[in-house]
CSV table of C-alpha atoms in Angstrom, one decimal:
chain,number,residue,atom,x,y,z
A,22,MET,CA,-12.8,12.2,26.6
A,23,TYR,CA,-12.9,13.7,23.2
A,24,ILE,CA,-12.9,11.9,20.6
A,25,ALA,CA,-13.1,12.0,16.8
A,26,ALA,CA,-11.3,10.1,13.7
A,27,LEU,CA,-8.9,10.7,10.7
A,28,PRO,CA,-11.3,11.3,8.0
A,29,ALA,CA,-13.4,12.9,10.0
A,30,THR,CA,-16.8,11.5,7.9
A,31,ASP,CA,-15.2,8.1,9.8
A,32,ASN,CA,-16.2,9.6,13.3
A,33,ASP,CA,-19.8,7.3,13.5
A,34,ALA,CA,-18.4,4.5,13.4
A,35,VAL,CA,-15.2,5.0,15.4
A,36,ILE,CA,-17.7,6.1,18.4
A,37,GLN,CA,-20.0,3.3,17.3
A,38,SER,CA,-16.8,0.6,17.6
A,39,LEU,CA,-16.1,2.1,21.0
A,40,GLU,CA,-18.5,3.4,23.0
A,41,ASP,CA,-19.8,-0.2,24.5
A,42,VAL,CA,-16.3,-0.4,26.1
A,43,TYR,CA,-15.9,3.8,26.2
A,44,THR,CA,-19.0,5.3,28.0
A,45,GLN,CA,-18.0,8.4,29.0
A,46,LEU,CA,-16.9,9.4,24.4
A,47,VAL,CA,-17.7,13.1,23.8
A,48,PRO,CA,-18.2,13.1,19.9
A,49,ALA,CA,-16.3,16.1,18.6
A,50,ARG,CA,-16.5,16.9,15.3
A,51,ASN,CA,-12.6,17.1,14.0
A,52,VAL,CA,-9.2,15.8,16.3
A,53,LEU,CA,-8.3,19.4,16.4
A,54,GLU,CA,-11.5,19.9,18.8
A,55,VAL,CA,-9.7,16.6,20.5
A,56,SER,CA,-6.9,18.5,20.5
A,57,PHE,CA,-8.2,21.7,22.1
A,58,GLY,CA,-10.2,19.9,24.5
A,59,ASN,CA,-7.0,17.7,26.1
A,60,ILE,CA,-7.0,19.5,29.2
A,61,ASN,CA,-3.3,17.9,30.1
A,62,TYR,CA,-2.4,21.7,28.7
A,63,VAL,CA,-4.2,23.2,31.3
A,64,LEU,CA,-3.1,20.5,34.1
A,65,HIS,CA,0.7,20.5,33.7
A,66,CYS,CA,2.3,22.9,32.4
A,67,PRO,CA,1.8,25.9,34.9
A,68,VAL,CA,2.0,23.8,37.2
A,69,ALA,CA,5.4,22.5,36.7
A,70,VAL,CA,6.1,25.8,35.5
A,71,LEU,CA,4.9,27.3,39.1
A,72,ASN,CA,6.5,24.9,41.1
A,73,ALA,CA,10.1,24.5,39.1
A,74,GLY,CA,12.0,25.6,42.9
A,75,TRP,CA,10.2,22.5,44.5
A,76,ILE,CA,10.7,20.1,41.6
A,77,ASP,CA,14.3,21.2,41.7
A,78,SER,CA,15.0,21.1,45.4
A,79,THR,CA,13.0,18.3,46.1
A,80,LYS,CA,13.5,16.0,42.5
A,81,GLY,CA,9.8,15.6,42.7
A,82,ASN,CA,9.5,14.7,46.6
A,83,PHE,CA,5.7,16.1,46.6
A,84,MET,CA,2.0,15.7,45.7
A,85,PHE,CA,2.3,17.2,42.2
A,86,TYR,CA,-2.0,18.1,42.1
A,87,TRP,CA,-3.1,18.2,46.0
A,88,GLU,CA,0.4,20.6,47.4
A,89,GLY,CA,1.4,21.8,43.8
A,90,MET,CA,-2.3,23.0,43.0
A,91,THR,CA,-2.3,25.7,45.1
A,92,GLU,CA,-4.9,28.1,45.5
A,93,SER,CA,-2.0,30.9,43.4
A,94,VAL,CA,-1.7,28.1,41.0
A,95,CYS,CA,-5.0,27.1,40.1
A,96,ARG,CA,-6.3,30.9,39.2
A,97,VAL,CA,-3.0,30.7,36.9
A,98,MET,CA,-4.4,27.1,34.9
A,99,GLU,CA,-7.9,28.6,34.8
A,100,LYS,CA,-6.7,31.5,32.7
A,101,VAL,CA,-4.8,29.9,30.7
A,102,ASP,CA,-8.1,28.0,30.1
A,103,ARG,CA,-10.1,30.7,29.2
A,104,GLU,CA,-7.6,31.7,27.0
A,105,LYS,CA,-7.8,28.5,25.5
A,106,ILE,CA,-11.1,28.2,25.1
A,107,GLU,CA,-11.6,31.6,23.8
A,108,VAL,CA,-9.3,30.5,21.2
A,109,ALA,CA,-11.6,27.3,20.5
A,110,ARG,CA,-14.3,29.6,19.9
A,111,GLY,CA,-13.1,31.5,17.8
A,112,ILE,CA,-12.2,28.9,15.3
A,113,GLY,CA,-15.5,27.4,16.0
A,114,PHE,CA,-15.4,24.5,19.1
A,115,SER,CA,-17.3,25.0,22.0
A,116,LEU,CA,-15.1,23.5,25.0
A,117,MET,CA,-16.5,22.3,28.6
A,118,PRO,CA,-13.6,24.1,31.5
A,119,ALA,CA,-11.1,22.3,32.9
A,120,HIS,CA,-13.4,21.5,35.9
A,121,ASP,CA,-16.1,20.8,34.7
A,122,TYR,CA,-14.7,18.3,32.4
A,123,LEU,CA,-12.8,16.6,35.4
A,124,LYS,CA,-16.2,16.8,37.4
A,125,HIS,CA,-17.8,15.1,34.0
A,126,PHE,CA,-15.2,12.6,33.6
A,127,TYR,CA,-14.4,11.3,37.3
A,128,GLN,CA,-18.9,11.9,38.0
A,129,SER,CA,-18.2,13.9,40.8
A,130,GLU,CA,-21.2,15.5,42.2
A,131,LYS,CA,-19.9,18.3,44.9
A,132,PRO,CA,-21.4,20.9,44.4
A,133,GLY,CA,-19.6,24.6,43.8
A,134,ILE,CA,-16.7,22.9,43.1
A,135,ASP,CA,-13.5,25.0,41.1
A,136,LEU,CA,-11.1,23.5,39.5
A,137,HIS,CA,-8.6,23.6,43.3
A,138,ASP,CA,-11.1,22.3,45.1
A,139,PHE,CA,-11.7,19.1,42.6
A,140,VAL,CA,-8.1,18.5,41.7
A,141,THR,CA,-6.8,18.6,45.7
A,142,HIS,CA,-9.8,16.6,47.3
A,143,SER,CA,-9.4,13.9,44.1
A,144,ARG,CA,-8.3,10.9,45.3
A,145,ALA,CA,-7.7,10.3,41.4
A,146,HIS,CA,-5.0,13.1,42.0
A,147,GLY,CA,-3.3,12.4,44.9
A,148,GLY,CA,-3.3,10.5,48.6
A,149,ARG,CA,-1.1,8.4,47.2
A,150,GLY,CA,2.8,10.0,48.1
A,151,PRO,CA,4.9,11.8,45.8
A,152,ASP,CA,4.7,11.9,42.3
A,153,ALA,CA,5.8,15.0,40.7
A,154,PRO,CA,8.4,15.5,38.3
A,155,LYS,CA,11.8,14.5,39.0
A,156,ASP,CA,12.8,17.4,36.9
A,157,LEU,CA,10.9,19.9,34.7
A,158,HIS,CA,12.5,18.3,31.6
A,159,TYR,CA,9.3,15.7,32.1
A,160,ARG,CA,6.4,15.4,29.8
A,161,TYR,CA,4.9,17.8,31.3
A,162,VAL,CA,6.8,21.3,30.2
A,163,SER,CA,9.2,19.3,27.7
A,164,GLU,CA,6.2,17.7,25.2
A,165,ASP,CA,2.9,19.7,27.2
A,166,VAL,CA,4.4,23.0,26.1
A,167,PRO,CA,5.3,22.9,22.4
A,168,ASN,CA,3.2,20.4,21.3
A,169,GLY,CA,0.1,21.8,23.1
A,170,LEU,CA,0.5,25.7,24.5
A,171,VAL,CA,2.6,27.2,21.6
A,172,PRO,CA,0.1,25.3,19.1
A,173,ILE,CA,-3.2,27.1,21.0
A,174,SER,CA,-0.9,30.7,21.2
A,175,LEU,CA,-0.7,30.6,17.1
A,176,PHE,CA,-4.1,29.8,16.4
A,177,GLY,CA,-4.7,32.1,19.1
A,178,GLU,CA,-2.8,35.0,17.1
A,179,ALA,CA,-4.3,33.6,13.4
A,180,VAL,CA,-8.1,34.4,14.8
A,181,GLY,CA,-7.2,37.4,16.9
A,182,VAL,CA,-7.2,36.1,20.3
A,183,PRO,CA,-4.7,36.9,22.7
A,184,THR,CA,-3.3,34.4,24.9
A,185,PRO,CA,-1.1,35.9,27.8
A,186,ALA,CA,-1.1,33.3,30.1
A,187,ILE,CA,-0.4,30.4,27.9
A,188,ASP,CA,2.4,32.7,26.0
A,189,SER,CA,3.9,33.2,29.8
A,190,VAL,CA,3.7,29.7,30.4
A,191,ILE,CA,5.8,29.8,27.2
A,192,THR,CA,7.9,31.6,27.8
A,193,LEU,CA,9.6,30.4,31.5
A,194,ALA,CA,9.3,27.3,30.8
A,195,SER,CA,11.9,28.1,27.5
A,196,ILE,CA,14.1,30.0,29.9
A,197,LEU,CA,13.7,27.1,32.5
A,198,ASN,CA,14.8,24.2,30.2
A,199,GLU,CA,16.9,26.3,27.8
A,200,ALA,CA,14.9,25.4,24.8
A,201,ASP,CA,13.0,27.8,23.0
A,202,TYR,CA,9.7,26.3,22.8
A,203,ARG,CA,8.2,28.4,20.1
A,204,GLU,CA,10.8,26.8,17.9
A,205,GLU,CA,11.2,23.8,18.8
A,206,GLY,CA,6.9,23.4,18.8
A,207,ARG,CA,4.2,22.8,16.4
A,208,THR,CA,3.6,25.6,13.8
A,209,LEU,CA,0.4,25.7,11.6
A,210,GLU,CA,2.7,25.2,8.6
A,211,SER,CA,4.1,22.0,11.0
A,212,MET,CA,0.7,20.9,10.7
A,213,GLY,CA,0.2,21.9,7.0
A,214,LEU,CA,-2.9,24.5,8.9
A,215,SER,CA,-1.0,28.1,8.0
A,216,GLY,CA,-3.7,30.2,6.1
A,217,LYS,CA,-6.2,28.5,6.4
A,218,SER,CA,-9.4,29.1,7.8
A,219,TYR,CA,-10.7,27.7,10.4
A,220,THR,CA,-14.2,28.7,11.1
């Protein structure tokens, strides 16, 4: 788990106070890097949007990770992940891909694993019955899109990194929920980061 303090000058003290309890902490330079390191936006948003019909018709009566993350859905997830990593690189952060992050934090030794293979075989992500959202207003869309994907897209614009897959998920999520997540979401201005240097 990525961790940083606010202000970042307190990073070492915060990490030292927690490392005995949380053994898998990964020090980040600052809270912005922590936000970019959050893989929920990759794991939740595309899967919920691309399973909209199934969520609507079953009211979430399927296994979100094991059944919802098909190979084709995972291709979109991996594209969203690559775009997020490229935007982070444009700001000066180096992030591990989501499947490496999952392997590391769930301590998987399985060689050659990809995102689809991991999430559809991980006991932490399924096998206990239906766990999908009951509707598309669940936090996987209503929180993760405006507060996660929208800022990443805006940072991409600021550093000249295109985010077509991320933008597509934002657009589809907005249509599905009759919302304007770009308007409602976190902006560089609302975070006090507009016009700043990011590198």
